[in-house]
mmCIF file with all atom_site columns, C-alpha atoms in Angstrom:
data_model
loop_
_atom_site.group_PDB
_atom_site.id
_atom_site.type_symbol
_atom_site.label_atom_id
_atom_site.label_alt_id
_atom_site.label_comp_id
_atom_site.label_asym_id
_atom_site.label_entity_id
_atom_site.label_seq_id
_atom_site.pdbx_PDB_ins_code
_atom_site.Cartn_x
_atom_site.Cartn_y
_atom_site.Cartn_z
_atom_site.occupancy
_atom_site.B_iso_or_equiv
_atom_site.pdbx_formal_charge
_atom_site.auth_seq_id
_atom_site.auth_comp_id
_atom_site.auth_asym_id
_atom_site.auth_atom_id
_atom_site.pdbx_PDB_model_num
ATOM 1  C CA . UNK A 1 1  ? -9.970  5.196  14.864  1.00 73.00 ? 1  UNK A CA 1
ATOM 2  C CA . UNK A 1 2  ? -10.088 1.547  13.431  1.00 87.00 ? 2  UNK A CA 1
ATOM 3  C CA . UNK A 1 3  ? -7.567  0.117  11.762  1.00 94.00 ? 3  UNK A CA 1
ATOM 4  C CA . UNK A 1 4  ? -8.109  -2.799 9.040   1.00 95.00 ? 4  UNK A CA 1
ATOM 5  C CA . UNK A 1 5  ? -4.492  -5.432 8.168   1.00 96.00 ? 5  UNK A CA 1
ATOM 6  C CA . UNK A 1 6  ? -4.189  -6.074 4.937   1.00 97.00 ? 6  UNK A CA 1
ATOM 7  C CA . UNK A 1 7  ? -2.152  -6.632 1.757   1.00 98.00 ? 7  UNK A CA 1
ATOM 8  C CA . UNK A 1 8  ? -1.102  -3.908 -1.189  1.00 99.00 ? 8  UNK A CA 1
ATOM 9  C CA . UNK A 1 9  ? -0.037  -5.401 -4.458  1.00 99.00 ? 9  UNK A CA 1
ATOM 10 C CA . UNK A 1 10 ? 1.659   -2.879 -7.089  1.00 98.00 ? 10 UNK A CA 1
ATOM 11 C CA . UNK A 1 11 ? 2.781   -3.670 -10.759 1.00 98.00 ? 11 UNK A CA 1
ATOM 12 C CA . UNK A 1 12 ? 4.770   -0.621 -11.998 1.00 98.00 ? 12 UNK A CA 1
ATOM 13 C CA . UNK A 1 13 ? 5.125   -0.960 -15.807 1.00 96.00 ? 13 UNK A CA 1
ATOM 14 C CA . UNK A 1 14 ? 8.529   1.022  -16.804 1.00 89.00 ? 14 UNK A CA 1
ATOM 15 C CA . UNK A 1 15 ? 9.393   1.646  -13.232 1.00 92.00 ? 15 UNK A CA 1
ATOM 16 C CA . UNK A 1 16 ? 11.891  4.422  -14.220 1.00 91.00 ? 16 UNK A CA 1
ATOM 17 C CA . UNK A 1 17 ? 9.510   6.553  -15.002 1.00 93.00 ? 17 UNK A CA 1
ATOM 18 C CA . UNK A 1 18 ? 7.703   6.346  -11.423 1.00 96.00 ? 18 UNK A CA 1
ATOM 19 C CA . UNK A 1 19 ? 10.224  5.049  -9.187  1.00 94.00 ? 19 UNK A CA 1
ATOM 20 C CA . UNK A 1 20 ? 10.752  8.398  -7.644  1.00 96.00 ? 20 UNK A CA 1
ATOM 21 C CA . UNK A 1 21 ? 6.972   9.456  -7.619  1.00 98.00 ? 21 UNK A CA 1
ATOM 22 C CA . UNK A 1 22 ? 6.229   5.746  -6.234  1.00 98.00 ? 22 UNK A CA 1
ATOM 23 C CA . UNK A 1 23 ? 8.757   6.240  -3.263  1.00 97.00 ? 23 UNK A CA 1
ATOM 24 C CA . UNK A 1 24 ? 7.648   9.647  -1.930  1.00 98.00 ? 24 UNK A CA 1
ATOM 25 C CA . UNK A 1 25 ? 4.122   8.361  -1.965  1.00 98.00 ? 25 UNK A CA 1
ATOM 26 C CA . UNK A 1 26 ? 5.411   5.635  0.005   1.00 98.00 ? 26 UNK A CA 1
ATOM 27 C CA . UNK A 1 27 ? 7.569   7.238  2.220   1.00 98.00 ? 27 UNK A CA 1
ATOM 28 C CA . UNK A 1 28 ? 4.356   9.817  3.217   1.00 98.00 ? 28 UNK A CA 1
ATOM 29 C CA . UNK A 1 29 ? 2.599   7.060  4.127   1.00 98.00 ? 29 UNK A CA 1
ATOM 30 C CA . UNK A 1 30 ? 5.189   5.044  5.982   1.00 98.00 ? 30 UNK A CA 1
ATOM 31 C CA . UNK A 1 31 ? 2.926   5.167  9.203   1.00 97.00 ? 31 UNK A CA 1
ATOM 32 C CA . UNK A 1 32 ? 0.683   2.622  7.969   1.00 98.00 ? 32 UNK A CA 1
ATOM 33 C CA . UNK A 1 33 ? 3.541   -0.106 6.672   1.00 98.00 ? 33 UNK A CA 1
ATOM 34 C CA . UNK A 1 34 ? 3.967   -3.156 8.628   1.00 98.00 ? 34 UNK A CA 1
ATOM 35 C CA . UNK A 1 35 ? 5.923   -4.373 5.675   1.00 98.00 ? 35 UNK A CA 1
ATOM 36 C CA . UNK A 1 36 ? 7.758   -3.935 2.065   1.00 98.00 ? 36 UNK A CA 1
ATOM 37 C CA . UNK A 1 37 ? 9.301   -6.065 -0.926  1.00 98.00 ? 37 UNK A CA 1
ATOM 38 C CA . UNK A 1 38 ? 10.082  -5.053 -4.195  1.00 97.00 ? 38 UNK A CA 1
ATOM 39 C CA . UNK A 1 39 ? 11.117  -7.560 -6.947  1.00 97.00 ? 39 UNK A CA 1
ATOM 40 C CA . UNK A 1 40 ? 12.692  -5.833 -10.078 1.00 96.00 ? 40 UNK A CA 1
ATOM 41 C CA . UNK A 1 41 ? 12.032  -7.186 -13.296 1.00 95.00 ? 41 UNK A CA 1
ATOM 42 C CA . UNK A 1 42 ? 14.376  -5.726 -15.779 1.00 93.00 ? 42 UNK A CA 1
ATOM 43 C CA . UNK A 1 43 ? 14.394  -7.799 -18.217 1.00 94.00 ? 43 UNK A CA 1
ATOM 44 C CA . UNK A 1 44 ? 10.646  -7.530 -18.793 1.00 94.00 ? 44 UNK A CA 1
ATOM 45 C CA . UNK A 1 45 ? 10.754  -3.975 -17.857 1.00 93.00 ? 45 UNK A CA 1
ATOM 46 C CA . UNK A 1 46 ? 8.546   -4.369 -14.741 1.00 96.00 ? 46 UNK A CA 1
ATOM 47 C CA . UNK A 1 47 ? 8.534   -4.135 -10.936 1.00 97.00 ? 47 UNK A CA 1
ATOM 48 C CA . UNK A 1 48 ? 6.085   -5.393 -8.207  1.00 98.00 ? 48 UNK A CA 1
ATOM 49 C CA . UNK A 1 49 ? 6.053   -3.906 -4.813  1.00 98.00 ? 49 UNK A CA 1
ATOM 50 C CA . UNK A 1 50 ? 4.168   -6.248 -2.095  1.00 99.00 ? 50 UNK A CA 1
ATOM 51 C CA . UNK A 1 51 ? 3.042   -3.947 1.266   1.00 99.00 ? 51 UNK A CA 1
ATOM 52 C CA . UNK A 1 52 ? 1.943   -5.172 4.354   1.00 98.00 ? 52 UNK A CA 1
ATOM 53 C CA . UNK A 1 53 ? -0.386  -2.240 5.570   1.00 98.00 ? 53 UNK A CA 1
ATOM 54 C CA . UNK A 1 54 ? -2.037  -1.836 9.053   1.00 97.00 ? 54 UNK A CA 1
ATOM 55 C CA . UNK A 1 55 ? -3.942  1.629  9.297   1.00 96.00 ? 55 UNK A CA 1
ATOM 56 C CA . UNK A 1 56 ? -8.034  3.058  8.786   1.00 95.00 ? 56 UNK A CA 1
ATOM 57 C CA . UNK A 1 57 ? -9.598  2.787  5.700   1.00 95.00 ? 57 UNK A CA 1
ATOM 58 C CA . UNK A 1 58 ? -9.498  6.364  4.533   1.00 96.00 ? 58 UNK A CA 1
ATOM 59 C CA . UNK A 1 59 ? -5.478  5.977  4.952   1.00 97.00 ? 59 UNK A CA 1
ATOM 60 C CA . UNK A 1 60 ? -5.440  2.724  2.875   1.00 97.00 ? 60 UNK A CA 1
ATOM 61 C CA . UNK A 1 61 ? -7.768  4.067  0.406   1.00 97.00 ? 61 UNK A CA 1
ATOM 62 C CA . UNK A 1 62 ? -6.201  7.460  -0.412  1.00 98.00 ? 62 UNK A CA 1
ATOM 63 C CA . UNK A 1 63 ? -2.495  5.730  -0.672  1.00 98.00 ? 63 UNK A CA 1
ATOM 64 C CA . UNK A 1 64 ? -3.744  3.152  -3.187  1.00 98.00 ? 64 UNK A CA 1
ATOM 65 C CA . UNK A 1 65 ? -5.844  6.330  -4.945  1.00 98.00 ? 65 UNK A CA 1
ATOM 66 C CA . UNK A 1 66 ? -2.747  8.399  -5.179  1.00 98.00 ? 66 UNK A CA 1
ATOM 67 C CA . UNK A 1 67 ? -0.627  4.914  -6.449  1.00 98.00 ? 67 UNK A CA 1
ATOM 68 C CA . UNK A 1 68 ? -3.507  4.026  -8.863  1.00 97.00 ? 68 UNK A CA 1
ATOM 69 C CA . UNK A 1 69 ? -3.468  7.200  -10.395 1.00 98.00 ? 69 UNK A CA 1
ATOM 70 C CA . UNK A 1 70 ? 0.470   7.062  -11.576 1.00 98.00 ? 70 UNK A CA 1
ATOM 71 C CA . UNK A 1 71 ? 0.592   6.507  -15.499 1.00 96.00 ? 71 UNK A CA 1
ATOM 72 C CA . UNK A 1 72 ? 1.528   2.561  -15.519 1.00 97.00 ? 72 UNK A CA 1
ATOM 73 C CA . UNK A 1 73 ? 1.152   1.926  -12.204 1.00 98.00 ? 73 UNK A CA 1
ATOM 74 C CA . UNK A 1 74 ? -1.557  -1.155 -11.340 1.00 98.00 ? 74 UNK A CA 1
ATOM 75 C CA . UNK A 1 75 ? -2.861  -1.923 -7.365  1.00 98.00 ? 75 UNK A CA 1
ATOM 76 C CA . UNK A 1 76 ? -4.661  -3.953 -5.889  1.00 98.00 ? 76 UNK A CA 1
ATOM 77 C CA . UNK A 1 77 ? -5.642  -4.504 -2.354  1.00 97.00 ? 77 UNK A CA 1
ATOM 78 C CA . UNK A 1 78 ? -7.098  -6.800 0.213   1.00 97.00 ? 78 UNK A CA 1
ATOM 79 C CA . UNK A 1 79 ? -8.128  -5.767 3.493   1.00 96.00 ? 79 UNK A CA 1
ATOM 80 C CA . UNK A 1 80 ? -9.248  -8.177 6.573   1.00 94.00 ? 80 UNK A CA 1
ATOM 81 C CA . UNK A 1 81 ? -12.379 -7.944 7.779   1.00 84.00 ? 81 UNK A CA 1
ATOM 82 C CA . UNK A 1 82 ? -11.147 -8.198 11.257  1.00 79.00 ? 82 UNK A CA 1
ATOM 83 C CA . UNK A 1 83 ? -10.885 -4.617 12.945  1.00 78.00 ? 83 UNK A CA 1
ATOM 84 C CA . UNK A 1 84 ? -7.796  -3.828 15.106  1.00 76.00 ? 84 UNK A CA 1
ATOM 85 C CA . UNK A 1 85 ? -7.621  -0.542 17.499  1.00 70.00 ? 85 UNK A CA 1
ATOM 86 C CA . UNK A 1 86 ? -5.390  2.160  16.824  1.00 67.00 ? 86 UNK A CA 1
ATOM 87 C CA . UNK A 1 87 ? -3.209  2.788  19.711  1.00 65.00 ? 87 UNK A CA 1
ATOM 88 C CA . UNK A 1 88 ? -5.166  2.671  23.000  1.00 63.00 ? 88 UNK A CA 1
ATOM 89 C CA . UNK A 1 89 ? -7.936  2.584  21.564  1.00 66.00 ? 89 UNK A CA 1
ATOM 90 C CA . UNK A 1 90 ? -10.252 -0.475 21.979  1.00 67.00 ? 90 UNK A CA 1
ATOM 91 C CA . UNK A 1 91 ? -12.447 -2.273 18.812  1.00 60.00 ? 91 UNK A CA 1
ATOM 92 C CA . UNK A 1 92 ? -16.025 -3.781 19.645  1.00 60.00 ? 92 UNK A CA 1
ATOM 93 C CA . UNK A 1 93 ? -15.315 -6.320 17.083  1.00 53.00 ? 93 UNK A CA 1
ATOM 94 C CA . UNK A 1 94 ? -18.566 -8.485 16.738  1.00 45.00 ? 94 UNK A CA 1
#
């Protein structure tokens, strides 16, 4: 399996609604995070989450599905075109 680095921005508008359903997602997919800060926004009633993800394409894909698809909930992602290996595994990256 190949595994892409990249970067998962998510605006969560009225985070109490989906804090919970935002964490489990998170937390099933935990094997992929390199990385994780949330900033609260109270006061404008909104929260970003920035994630550092390492993992295949299929995993990045169907956590940022299952995200995008929470009422409220905004992602966006960026991927690097570089290819790394998945543990011993090795990447003929031309």
């Amino acid at each position: 399996m190949v595994n892409r680095l990249g970067v998962v921005g998510i605006v969560i508008s009225d985070p109490k609604q989906v804090v919970e359903k935002i964490n489990a997602i998170l937390s099933s997919y935990s094997h992929i995070i390199v990385g994780r800060m949330g900033i609260p926004r109270p006061e404008q009633k909104v929260s970003v989450i920035a994630l550092i993800i390492e993992g295949s394409t299929d995993e990045i894909g169907a956590l940022t599905g299952k995200l995008g698809n929470l009422a409220g909930v905004v992602v966006k992602s960026a991927l690097t075109a570089r290819q790394t290996a998945a543990k011993g595994e090795k990447v003929n990256d031309q």
